[in-house]
Coordinates of C-alpha atoms in Angstrom, one line a residue:
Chain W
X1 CA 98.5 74.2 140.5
X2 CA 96.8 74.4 137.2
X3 CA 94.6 77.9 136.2
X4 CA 91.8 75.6 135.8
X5 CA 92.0 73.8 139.4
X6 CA 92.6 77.1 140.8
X7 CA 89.3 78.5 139.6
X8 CA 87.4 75.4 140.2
X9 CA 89.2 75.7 143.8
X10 CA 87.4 79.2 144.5
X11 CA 84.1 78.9 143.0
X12 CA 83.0 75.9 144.0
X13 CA 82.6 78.3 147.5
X14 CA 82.1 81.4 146.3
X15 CA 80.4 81.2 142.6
X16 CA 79.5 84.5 142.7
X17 CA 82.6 86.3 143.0
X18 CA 83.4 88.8 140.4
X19 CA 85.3 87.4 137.8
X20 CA 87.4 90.5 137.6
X21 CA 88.6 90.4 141.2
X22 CA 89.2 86.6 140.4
X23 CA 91.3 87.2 137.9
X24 CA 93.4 89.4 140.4
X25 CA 93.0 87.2 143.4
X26 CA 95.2 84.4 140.3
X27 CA 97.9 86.7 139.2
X28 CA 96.0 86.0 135.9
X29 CA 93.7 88.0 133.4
X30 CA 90.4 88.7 133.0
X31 CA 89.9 87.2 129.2
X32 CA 92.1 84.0 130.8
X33 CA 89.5 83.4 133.8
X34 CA 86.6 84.0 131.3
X35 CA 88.1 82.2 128.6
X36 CA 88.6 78.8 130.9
X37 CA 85.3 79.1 132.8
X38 CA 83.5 79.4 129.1
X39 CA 85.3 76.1 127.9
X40 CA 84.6 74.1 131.3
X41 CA 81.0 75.5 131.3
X42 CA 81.3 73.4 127.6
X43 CA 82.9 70.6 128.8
X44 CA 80.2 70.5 131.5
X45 CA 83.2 70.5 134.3
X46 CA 81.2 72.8 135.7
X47 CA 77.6 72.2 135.6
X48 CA 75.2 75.0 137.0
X49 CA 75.8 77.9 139.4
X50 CA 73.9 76.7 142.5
X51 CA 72.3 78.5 145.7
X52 CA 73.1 76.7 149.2
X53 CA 69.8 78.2 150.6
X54 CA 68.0 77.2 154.3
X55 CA 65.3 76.8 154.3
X56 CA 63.6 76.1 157.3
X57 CA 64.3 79.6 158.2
X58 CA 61.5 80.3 155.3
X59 CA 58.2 80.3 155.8
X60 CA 58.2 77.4 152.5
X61 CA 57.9 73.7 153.8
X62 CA 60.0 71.4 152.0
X63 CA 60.5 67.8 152.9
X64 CA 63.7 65.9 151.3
X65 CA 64.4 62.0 151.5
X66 CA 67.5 59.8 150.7
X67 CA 66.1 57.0 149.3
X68 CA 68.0 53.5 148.9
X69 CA 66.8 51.6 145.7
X70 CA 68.1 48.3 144.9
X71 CA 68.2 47.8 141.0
X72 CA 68.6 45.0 138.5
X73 CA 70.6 46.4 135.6
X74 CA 69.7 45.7 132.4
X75 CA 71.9 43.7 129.7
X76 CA 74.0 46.5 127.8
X77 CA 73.0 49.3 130.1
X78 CA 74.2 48.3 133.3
X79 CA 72.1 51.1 135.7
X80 CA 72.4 53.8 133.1
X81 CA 68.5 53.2 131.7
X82 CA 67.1 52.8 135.0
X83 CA 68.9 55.8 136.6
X84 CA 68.2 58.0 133.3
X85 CA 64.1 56.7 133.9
X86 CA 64.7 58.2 138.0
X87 CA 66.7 61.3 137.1
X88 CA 63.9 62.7 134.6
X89 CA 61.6 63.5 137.5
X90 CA 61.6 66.4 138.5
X91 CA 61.2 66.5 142.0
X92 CA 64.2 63.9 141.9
X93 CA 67.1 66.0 143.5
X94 CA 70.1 63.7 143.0
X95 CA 70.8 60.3 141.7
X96 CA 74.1 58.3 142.6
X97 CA 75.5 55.1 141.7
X98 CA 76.7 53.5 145.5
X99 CA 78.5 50.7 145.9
X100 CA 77.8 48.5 148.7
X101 CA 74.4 47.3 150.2
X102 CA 72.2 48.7 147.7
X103 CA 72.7 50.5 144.4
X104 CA 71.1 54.1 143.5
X105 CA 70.8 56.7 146.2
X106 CA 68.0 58.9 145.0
X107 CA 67.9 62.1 147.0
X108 CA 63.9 63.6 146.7
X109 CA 62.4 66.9 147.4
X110 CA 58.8 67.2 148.0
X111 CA 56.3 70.1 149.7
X112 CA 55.2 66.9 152.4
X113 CA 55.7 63.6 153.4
X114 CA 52.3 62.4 151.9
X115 CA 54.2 63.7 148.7
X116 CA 57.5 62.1 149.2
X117 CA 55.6 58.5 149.9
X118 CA 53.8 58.8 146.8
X119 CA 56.4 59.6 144.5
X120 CA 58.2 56.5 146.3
X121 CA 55.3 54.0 146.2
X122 CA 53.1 55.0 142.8
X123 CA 56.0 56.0 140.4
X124 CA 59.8 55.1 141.8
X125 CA 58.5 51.5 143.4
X126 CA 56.7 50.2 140.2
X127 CA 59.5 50.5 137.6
X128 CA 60.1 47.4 136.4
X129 CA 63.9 47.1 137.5
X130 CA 63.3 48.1 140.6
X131 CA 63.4 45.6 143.2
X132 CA 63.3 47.7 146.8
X133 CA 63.5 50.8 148.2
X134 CA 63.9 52.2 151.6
X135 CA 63.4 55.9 152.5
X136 CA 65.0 58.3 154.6
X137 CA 63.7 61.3 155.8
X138 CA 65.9 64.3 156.1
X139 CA 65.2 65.5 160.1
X140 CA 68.0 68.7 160.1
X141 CA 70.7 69.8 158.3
X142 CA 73.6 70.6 159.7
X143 CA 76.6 71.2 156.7
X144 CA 75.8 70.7 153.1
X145 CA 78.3 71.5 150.5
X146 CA 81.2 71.9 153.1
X147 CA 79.3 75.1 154.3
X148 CA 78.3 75.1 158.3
X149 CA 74.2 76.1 158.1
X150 CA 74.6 77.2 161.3
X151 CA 75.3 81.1 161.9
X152 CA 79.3 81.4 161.6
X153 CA 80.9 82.7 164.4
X154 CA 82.2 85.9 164.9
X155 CA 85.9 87.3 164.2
X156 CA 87.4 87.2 167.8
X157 CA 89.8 88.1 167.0
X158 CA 91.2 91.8 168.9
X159 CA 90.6 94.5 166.8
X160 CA 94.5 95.5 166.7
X161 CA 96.8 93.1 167.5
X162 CA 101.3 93.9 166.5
Chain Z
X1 CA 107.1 104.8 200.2
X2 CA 109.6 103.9 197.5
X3 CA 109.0 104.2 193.7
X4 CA 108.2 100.2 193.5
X5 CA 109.3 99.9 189.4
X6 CA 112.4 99.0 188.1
X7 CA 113.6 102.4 185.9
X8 CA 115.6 100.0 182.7
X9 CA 111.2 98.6 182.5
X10 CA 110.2 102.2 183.1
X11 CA 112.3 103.3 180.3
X12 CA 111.0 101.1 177.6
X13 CA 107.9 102.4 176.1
X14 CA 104.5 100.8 175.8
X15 CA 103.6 100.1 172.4
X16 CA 102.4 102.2 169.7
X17 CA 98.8 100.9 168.9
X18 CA 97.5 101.1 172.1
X19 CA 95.6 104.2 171.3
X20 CA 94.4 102.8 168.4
X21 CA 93.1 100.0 170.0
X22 CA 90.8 102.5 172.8
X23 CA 89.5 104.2 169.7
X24 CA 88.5 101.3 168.0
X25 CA 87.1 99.7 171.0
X26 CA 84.4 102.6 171.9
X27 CA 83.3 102.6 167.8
X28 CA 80.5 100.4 166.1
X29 CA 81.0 99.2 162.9
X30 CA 85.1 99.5 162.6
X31 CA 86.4 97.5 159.5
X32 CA 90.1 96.5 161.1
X33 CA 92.6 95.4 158.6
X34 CA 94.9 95.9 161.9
X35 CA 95.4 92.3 163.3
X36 CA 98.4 90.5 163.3
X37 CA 97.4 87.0 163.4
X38 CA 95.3 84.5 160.9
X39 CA 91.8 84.8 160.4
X40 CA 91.4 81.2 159.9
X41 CA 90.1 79.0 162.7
X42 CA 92.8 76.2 163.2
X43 CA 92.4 72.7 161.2
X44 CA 89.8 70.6 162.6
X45 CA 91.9 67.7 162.9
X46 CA 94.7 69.7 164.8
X47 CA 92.2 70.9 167.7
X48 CA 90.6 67.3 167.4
X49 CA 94.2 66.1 168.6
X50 CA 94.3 68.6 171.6
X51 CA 90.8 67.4 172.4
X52 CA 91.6 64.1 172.6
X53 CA 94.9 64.7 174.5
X54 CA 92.7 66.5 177.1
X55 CA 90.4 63.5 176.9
X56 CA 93.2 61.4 177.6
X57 CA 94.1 63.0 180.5
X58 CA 97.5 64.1 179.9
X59 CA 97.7 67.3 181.8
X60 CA 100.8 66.9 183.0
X61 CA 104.0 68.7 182.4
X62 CA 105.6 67.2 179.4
X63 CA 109.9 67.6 179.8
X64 CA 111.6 71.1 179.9
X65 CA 112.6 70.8 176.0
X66 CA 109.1 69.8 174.8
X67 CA 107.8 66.4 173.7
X68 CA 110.4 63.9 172.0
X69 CA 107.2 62.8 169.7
X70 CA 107.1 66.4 168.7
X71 CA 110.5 67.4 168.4
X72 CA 111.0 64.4 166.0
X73 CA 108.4 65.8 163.8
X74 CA 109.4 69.3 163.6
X75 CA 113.2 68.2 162.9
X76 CA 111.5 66.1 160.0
X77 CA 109.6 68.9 158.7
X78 CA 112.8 71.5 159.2
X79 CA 114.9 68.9 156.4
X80 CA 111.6 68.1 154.6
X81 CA 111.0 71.9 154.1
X82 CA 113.8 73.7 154.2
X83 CA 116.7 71.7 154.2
X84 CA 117.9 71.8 157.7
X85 CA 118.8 69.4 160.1
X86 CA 118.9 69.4 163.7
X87 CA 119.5 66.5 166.6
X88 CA 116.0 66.9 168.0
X89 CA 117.6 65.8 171.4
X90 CA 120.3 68.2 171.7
X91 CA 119.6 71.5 169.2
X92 CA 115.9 71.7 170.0
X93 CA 113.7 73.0 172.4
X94 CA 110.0 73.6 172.0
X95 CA 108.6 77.6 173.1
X96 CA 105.5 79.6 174.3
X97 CA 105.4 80.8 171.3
X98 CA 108.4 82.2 169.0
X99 CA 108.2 85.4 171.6
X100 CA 109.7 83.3 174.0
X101 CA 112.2 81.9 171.8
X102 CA 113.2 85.6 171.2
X103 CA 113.8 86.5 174.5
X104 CA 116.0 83.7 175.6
X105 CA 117.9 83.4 172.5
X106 CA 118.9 87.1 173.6
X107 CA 119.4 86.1 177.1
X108 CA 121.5 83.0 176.6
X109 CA 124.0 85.2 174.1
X110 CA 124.3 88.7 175.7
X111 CA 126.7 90.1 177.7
X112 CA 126.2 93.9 179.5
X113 CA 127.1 96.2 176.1
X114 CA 127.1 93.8 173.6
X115 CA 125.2 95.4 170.7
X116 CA 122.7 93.8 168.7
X117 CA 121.6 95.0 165.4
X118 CA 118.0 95.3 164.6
X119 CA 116.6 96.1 161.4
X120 CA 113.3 98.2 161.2
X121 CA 110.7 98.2 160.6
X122 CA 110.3 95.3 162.5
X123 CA 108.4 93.2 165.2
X124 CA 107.9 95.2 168.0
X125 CA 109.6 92.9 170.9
X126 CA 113.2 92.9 169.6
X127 CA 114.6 95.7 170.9
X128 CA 113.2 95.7 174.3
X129 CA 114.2 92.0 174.4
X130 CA 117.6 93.2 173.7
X131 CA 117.4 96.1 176.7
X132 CA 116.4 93.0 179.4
X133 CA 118.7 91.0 178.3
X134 CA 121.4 94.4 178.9
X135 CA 122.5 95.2 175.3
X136 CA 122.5 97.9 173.6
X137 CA 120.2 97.5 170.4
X138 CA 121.7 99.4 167.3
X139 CA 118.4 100.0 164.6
X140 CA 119.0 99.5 160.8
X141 CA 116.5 101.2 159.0
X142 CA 115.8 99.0 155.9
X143 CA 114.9 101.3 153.1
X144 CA 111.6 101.2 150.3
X145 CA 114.0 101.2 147.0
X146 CA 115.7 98.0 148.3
X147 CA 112.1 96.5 148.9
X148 CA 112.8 96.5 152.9
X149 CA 115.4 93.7 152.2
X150 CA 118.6 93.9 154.8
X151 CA 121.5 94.9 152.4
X152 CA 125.5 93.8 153.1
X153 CA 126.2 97.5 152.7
X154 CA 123.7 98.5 155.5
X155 CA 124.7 95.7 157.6
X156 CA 128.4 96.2 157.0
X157 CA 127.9 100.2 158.5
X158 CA 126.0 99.1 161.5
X159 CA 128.7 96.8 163.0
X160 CA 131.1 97.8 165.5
X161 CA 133.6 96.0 167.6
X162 CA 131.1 95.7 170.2
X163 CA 128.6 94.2 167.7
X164 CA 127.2 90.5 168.8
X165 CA 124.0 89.4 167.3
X166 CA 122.1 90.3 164.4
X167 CA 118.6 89.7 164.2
X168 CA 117.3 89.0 160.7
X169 CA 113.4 88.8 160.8
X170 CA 112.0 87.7 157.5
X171 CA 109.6 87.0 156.0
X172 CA 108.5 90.5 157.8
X173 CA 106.1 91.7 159.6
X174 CA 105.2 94.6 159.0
X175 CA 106.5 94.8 155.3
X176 CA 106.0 91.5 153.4
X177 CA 109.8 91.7 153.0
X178 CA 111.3 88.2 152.2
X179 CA 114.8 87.9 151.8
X180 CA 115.8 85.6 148.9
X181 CA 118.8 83.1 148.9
X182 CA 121.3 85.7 146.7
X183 CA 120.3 88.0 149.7
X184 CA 121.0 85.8 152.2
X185 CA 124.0 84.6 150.9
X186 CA 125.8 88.4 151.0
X187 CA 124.2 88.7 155.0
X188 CA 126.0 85.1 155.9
X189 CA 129.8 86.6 154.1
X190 CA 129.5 89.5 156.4
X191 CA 128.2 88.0 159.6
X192 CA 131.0 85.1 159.0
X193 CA 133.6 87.4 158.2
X194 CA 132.9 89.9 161.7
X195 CA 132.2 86.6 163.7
X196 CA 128.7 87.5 164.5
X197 CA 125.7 86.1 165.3
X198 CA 122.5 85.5 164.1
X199 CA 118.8 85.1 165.6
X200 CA 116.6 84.2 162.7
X201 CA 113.2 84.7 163.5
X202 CA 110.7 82.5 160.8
X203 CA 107.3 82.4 162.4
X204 CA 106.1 83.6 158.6
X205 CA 108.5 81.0 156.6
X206 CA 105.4 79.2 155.0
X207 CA 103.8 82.3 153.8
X208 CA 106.2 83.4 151.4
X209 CA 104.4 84.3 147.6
X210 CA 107.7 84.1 145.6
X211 CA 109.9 80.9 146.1
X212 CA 110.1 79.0 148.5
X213 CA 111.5 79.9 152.0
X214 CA 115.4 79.8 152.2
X215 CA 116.5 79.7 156.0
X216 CA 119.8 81.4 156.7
X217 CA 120.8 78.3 159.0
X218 CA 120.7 75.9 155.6
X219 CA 123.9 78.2 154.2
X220 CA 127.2 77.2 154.2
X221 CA 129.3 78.1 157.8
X222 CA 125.9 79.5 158.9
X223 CA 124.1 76.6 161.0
X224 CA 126.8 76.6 163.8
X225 CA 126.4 80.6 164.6
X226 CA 122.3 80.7 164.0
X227 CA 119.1 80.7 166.5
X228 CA 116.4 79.3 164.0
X229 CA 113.1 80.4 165.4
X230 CA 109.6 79.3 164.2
X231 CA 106.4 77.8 165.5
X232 CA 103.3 77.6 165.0
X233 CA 101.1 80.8 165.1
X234 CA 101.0 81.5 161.7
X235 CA 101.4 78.6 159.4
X236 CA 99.0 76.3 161.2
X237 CA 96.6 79.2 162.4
X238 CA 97.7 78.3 166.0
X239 CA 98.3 81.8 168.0
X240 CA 96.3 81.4 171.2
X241 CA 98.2 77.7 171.4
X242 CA 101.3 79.8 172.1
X243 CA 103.6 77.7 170.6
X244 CA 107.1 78.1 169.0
X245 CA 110.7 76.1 169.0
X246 CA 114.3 77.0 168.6
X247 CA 117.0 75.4 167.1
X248 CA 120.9 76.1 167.5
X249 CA 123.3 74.6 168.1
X250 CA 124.0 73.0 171.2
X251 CA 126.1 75.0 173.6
X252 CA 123.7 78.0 172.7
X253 CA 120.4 75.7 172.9
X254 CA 121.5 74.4 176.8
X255 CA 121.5 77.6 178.0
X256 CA 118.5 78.9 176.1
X257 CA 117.1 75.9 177.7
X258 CA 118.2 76.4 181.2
X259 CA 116.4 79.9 181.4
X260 CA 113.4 78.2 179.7
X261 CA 113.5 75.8 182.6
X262 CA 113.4 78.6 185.6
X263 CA 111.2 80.9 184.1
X264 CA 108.4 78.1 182.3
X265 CA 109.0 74.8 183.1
X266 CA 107.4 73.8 179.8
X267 CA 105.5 74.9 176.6
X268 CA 101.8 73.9 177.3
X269 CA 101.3 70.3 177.3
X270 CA 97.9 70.3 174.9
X271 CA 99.5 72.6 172.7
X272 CA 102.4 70.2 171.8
X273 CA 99.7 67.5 171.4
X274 CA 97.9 69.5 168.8
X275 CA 101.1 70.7 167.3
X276 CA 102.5 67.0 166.4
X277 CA 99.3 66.5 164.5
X278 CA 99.7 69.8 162.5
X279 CA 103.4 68.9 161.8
X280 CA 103.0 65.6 161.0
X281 CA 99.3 66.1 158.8
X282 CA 99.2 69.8 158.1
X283 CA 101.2 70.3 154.8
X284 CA 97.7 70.0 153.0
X285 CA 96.3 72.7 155.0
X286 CA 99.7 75.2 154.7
X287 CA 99.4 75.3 151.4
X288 CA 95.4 76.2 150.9
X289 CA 96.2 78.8 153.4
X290 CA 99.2 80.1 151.4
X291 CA 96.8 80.1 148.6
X292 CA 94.0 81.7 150.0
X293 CA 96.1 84.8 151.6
X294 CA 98.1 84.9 148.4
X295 CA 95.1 85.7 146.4
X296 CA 93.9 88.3 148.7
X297 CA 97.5 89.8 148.8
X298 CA 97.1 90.7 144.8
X299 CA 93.6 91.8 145.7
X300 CA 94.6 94.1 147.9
X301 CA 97.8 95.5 146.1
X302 CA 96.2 96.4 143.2
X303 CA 93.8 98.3 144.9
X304 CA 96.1 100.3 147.4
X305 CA 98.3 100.9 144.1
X306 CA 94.7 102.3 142.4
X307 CA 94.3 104.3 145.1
X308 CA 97.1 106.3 144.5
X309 CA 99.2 104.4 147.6
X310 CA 102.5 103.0 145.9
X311 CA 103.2 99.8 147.8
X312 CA 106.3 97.4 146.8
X313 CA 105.3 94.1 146.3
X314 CA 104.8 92.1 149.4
X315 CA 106.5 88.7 149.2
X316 CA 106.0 87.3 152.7
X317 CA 103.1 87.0 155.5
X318 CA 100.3 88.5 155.5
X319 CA 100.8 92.2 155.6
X320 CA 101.3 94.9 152.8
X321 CA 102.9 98.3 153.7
X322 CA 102.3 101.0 151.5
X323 CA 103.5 104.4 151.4
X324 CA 101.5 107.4 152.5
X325 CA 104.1 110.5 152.5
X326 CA 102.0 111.9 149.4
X327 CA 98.9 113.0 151.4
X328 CA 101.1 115.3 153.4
X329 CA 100.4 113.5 156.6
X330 CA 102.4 111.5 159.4
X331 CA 101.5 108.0 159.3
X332 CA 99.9 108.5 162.9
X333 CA 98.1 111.0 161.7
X334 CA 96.8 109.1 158.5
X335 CA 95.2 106.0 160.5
X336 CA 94.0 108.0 163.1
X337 CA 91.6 110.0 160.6
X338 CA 90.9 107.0 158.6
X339 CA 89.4 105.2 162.0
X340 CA 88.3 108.5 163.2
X341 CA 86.8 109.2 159.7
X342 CA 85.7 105.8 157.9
X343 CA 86.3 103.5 161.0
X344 CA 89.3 101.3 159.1
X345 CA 91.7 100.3 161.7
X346 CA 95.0 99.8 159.9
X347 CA 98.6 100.6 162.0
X348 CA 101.3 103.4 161.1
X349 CA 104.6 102.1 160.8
X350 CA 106.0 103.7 163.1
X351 CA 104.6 101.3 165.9
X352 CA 107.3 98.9 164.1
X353 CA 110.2 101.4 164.5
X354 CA 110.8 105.4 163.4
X355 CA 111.8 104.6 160.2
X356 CA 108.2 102.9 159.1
X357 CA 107.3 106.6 159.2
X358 CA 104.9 107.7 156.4
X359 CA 103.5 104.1 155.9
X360 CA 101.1 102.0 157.2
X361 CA 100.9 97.8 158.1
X362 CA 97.6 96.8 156.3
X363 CA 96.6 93.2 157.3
X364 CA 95.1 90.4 154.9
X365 CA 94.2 88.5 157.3
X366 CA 90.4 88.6 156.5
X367 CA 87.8 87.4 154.2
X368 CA 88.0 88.8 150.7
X369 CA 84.3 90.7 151.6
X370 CA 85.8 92.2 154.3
X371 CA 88.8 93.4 152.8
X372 CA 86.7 94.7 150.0
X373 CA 84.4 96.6 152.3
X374 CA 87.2 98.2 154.1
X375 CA 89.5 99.1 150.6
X376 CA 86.1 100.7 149.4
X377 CA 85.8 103.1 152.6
X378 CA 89.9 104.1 152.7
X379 CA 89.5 104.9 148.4
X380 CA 86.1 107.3 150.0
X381 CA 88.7 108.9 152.5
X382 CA 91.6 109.6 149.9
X383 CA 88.7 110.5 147.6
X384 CA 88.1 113.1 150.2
X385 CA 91.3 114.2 151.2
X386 CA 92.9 114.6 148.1

């Protein structure tokens, strides 16, 4: 495996593991792991340090919504214009191109509903190329970036074992 | 009344971590780093299989020498991996576990006073395997400088006329001592040349950190006098499945089997399920373990070699086995003030033999945090003790 995929490999878990004990953990050095992580920070290969945070065990409401939205593209631009015109709010979490039954997923966080449906009717429904939408509220979430949110469960395992 | 126990069982000692174990079972907050099995849950889609086997109701026993379906597999994976092949009908048999395979492969082979050489340090159920079965075990103690590799020259000394079997245990546990093909290759002349032979036990072949695994049984002359044990435990994260195969050849292999038959009847049924899944779909998953623990094996040899603990490089499994002689201490003595001390469970060598004296198995078999957490508090305790 390439030094690169390695990396990409391990953070994409644990982000905030200490670049030094990376390095180690490779059979590589430090300079090396800093070195490729600076140019694919560049190359925007990797995009943003995130946070997989819970929070419905805060005491912050948040509501988040899939939303279906079916499109027409626009001559040239294919989806790129209108999916640029949804990405630029804010509160606008994700955007994906989908193939099938519709053609941008739009995944929305607001404080409420009331806010959700009005970001959804007032600005996302009256763009000009868009032609539906259908929203989905988010009831419980139970594994998001191929983490459990669940507790994890305990080492078992016996304490000392041959 | 009469004393009710057999003297040969009385004779055979318990083993050496027990005590470790009571310690660390009446202490809150004990780091071990003393567990010989994976830390990893096994693949999803393996236990999905046993589910749905259950689901399906087969709960019967499956035949004496395992499933055919899984038999097939693992003799796919033996040439796909390492380049040996066996008739899955005739030189195979599926285990509880490679233990079992141990124990009947020295059953099926010994006569009363045949000797069978063991190298140490080594898994603890060997030698006592070798007492049941009435031989007489004869203990090479593999040596630091030659990186706890089995050398011609050692082997060579140990053999007698009497000698019958040789048990060659690599990759190791408790060193991390692989032996490599060139290695091999000098064991096989010997072992050929004194017409002994040979009980390879591979339960750690796919976590080797060097080359790939070389089996003894894939070298020229060597197939037709070797036991070639593995399973599942450790590549597939599959220990409380307890299960294991054997492959010999097949006048060895029937009577292997026969014993098998009397004493177990069959390996568990859901377990073979499972098992055809991970041999069939689990290369994928091998390898990302193999990656994960080898990362954590650099971690942590780096920092026992900080530390002031020299340790030769680990190749194999999941342990590393550094040397404590300089703190002026007996390896029992050493882990039982470290748990005593700093509550790090780690196991002296000498539970795998007297020669592991003045070193100590260290596990990575856990998360990197919890390896970290637990290097941290055995640096405080040299820290203090130097």
């Amino acid at each position: 495996m390439e030094i690169r995929e390695k990396i990409l490999n391990y953070i994409e878990t644990n982000s905030r593991v200490d670049l030094k004990d990376l390095a180690v953990m490779l059979g590589v050095e430090e300079t090396t792991v800093a070195n490729e992580m600076a140019a694919m920070e560049e190359e925007r290969i990797i995009c943003g340090y995130h946070t997989l945070i819970d929070w419905e065990k805060t005491s912050i409401e948040k509501v988040n919504a899939l939303i279906e939205v079916r499109v027409t593209p626009q001559r040239g631009r294919g989806f790129d214009s209108v999916a640029e015109r949804v990405y630029n709010y804010p509160e606008v979490n994700a955007v994906y191109l989908i193939s099938g039954g519709y053609d941008l997923l739009v995944t929305l966080e607001g404080k409420t509903l009331r806010e959700v449906a009005q970001f959804v009717s007032d600005k996302l429904s009256t763009l000009d190329s868009v032609l539906s939408t259908k929203t989905n509220f988010i009831l419980k979430k139970y594994k998001d970036h191929g983490t459990v949110i669940a507790k994890p469960q305990e080492d078992e395992r016996m304490l000392v074992s041959l | 009344m009469r004393n009710p126990l057999s003297e040969r069982i009385v004779e055979i000692p318990f083993s050496g971590i027990r005590k470790f174990f009571d310690i660390a079972a009446e202490m809150k907050d004990v780091i071990s780093l003393g567990v010989g099995e994976p830390d990893f849950d096994t693949p999803w889609h393996i236990r999905d299989e046993g589910i749905y086997s259950l689901e399906k109701g087969r709960t019967a026993y499956t035949s004496n020498a395992g499933l055919k379906e899984l038999k097939i597999e693992i003799s796919r994976y033996l040439e796909r991996r390492f380049h040996v092949s066996y008739d899955y009908d005739k030189e195979m048999m599926i285990t509880v576990g490679g233990s079992e395979a141990i124990d009947i492969a020295m059953r099926a082979m010994i006569d009363a006073g045949d000797e069978v050489l063991i190298p140490q340090p080594s898994y603890v159920s060997y030698e006592p395997c070798a007492v049941l079965a009435g031989a007489t075990p004869v203990i090479i103690n593999l040596k630091e400088e030659n990186d706890f590799r089995l050398t011609a020259e050692e082997l060579e000394q140990a053999i007698t006329p009497k000698t019958k079997i040789l048990v060659l245990p690599f990759p190791n546990n408790p060193t991390g001592a692989i032996m490599e093909r060139k290695d091999l290759e000098a064991i096989a002349r010997i072992v050929i040349e004194h017409d002994l032979f040979v009980i390879s036990d591979e339960i750690y072949a796919e976590l080797t950190y060097l080359d790939e695994h070389v089996t003894i049984a894939s070298l020229p002359g060597m197939r037709e006098r070797t036991v070639l044990i593995n399973g599942f435990s450790k590549a597939y994260s599959m220990t409380g499945w307890r299960l294991g195969y054997a492959c010999a050849p097949k006048e060895i292999l029937e009577q292997m089997l026969k014993i098998h038959q009397y004493a177990i009847m069959c390996a568990p049924t859901t377990s073979q399920y499972a098992a055809v899944e991970a041999v069939r779909n689990g290369d994928a998953d091998v390898s990302q373990m193999r990656e994960e623990y080898n990362g954590r094996r650099r971690y942590l040899v780096k920092r026992l070699r900080e530390m002031g603990m020299p340790c030769f490089e680990p190749y194999g499994a999941f342990y590393a086995f550094p040397c404590v002689r300089q703190f002026g201490m007996s390896s029992d003595e050493f882990a039982t003030r470290m748990l005593q001390e700093e509550k790090v469970v780690v196991v002296p060598g000498t539970a795998f033999g007297a020669c592991g004296e003045g070193f100590l198995r260290i596990s990575y078999a856990y998360s990197l945090s919890k390896l970290k957490e637990a290097l941290d508090r055995m640096e405080h305790f040299i820290d203090k003790i130097n």
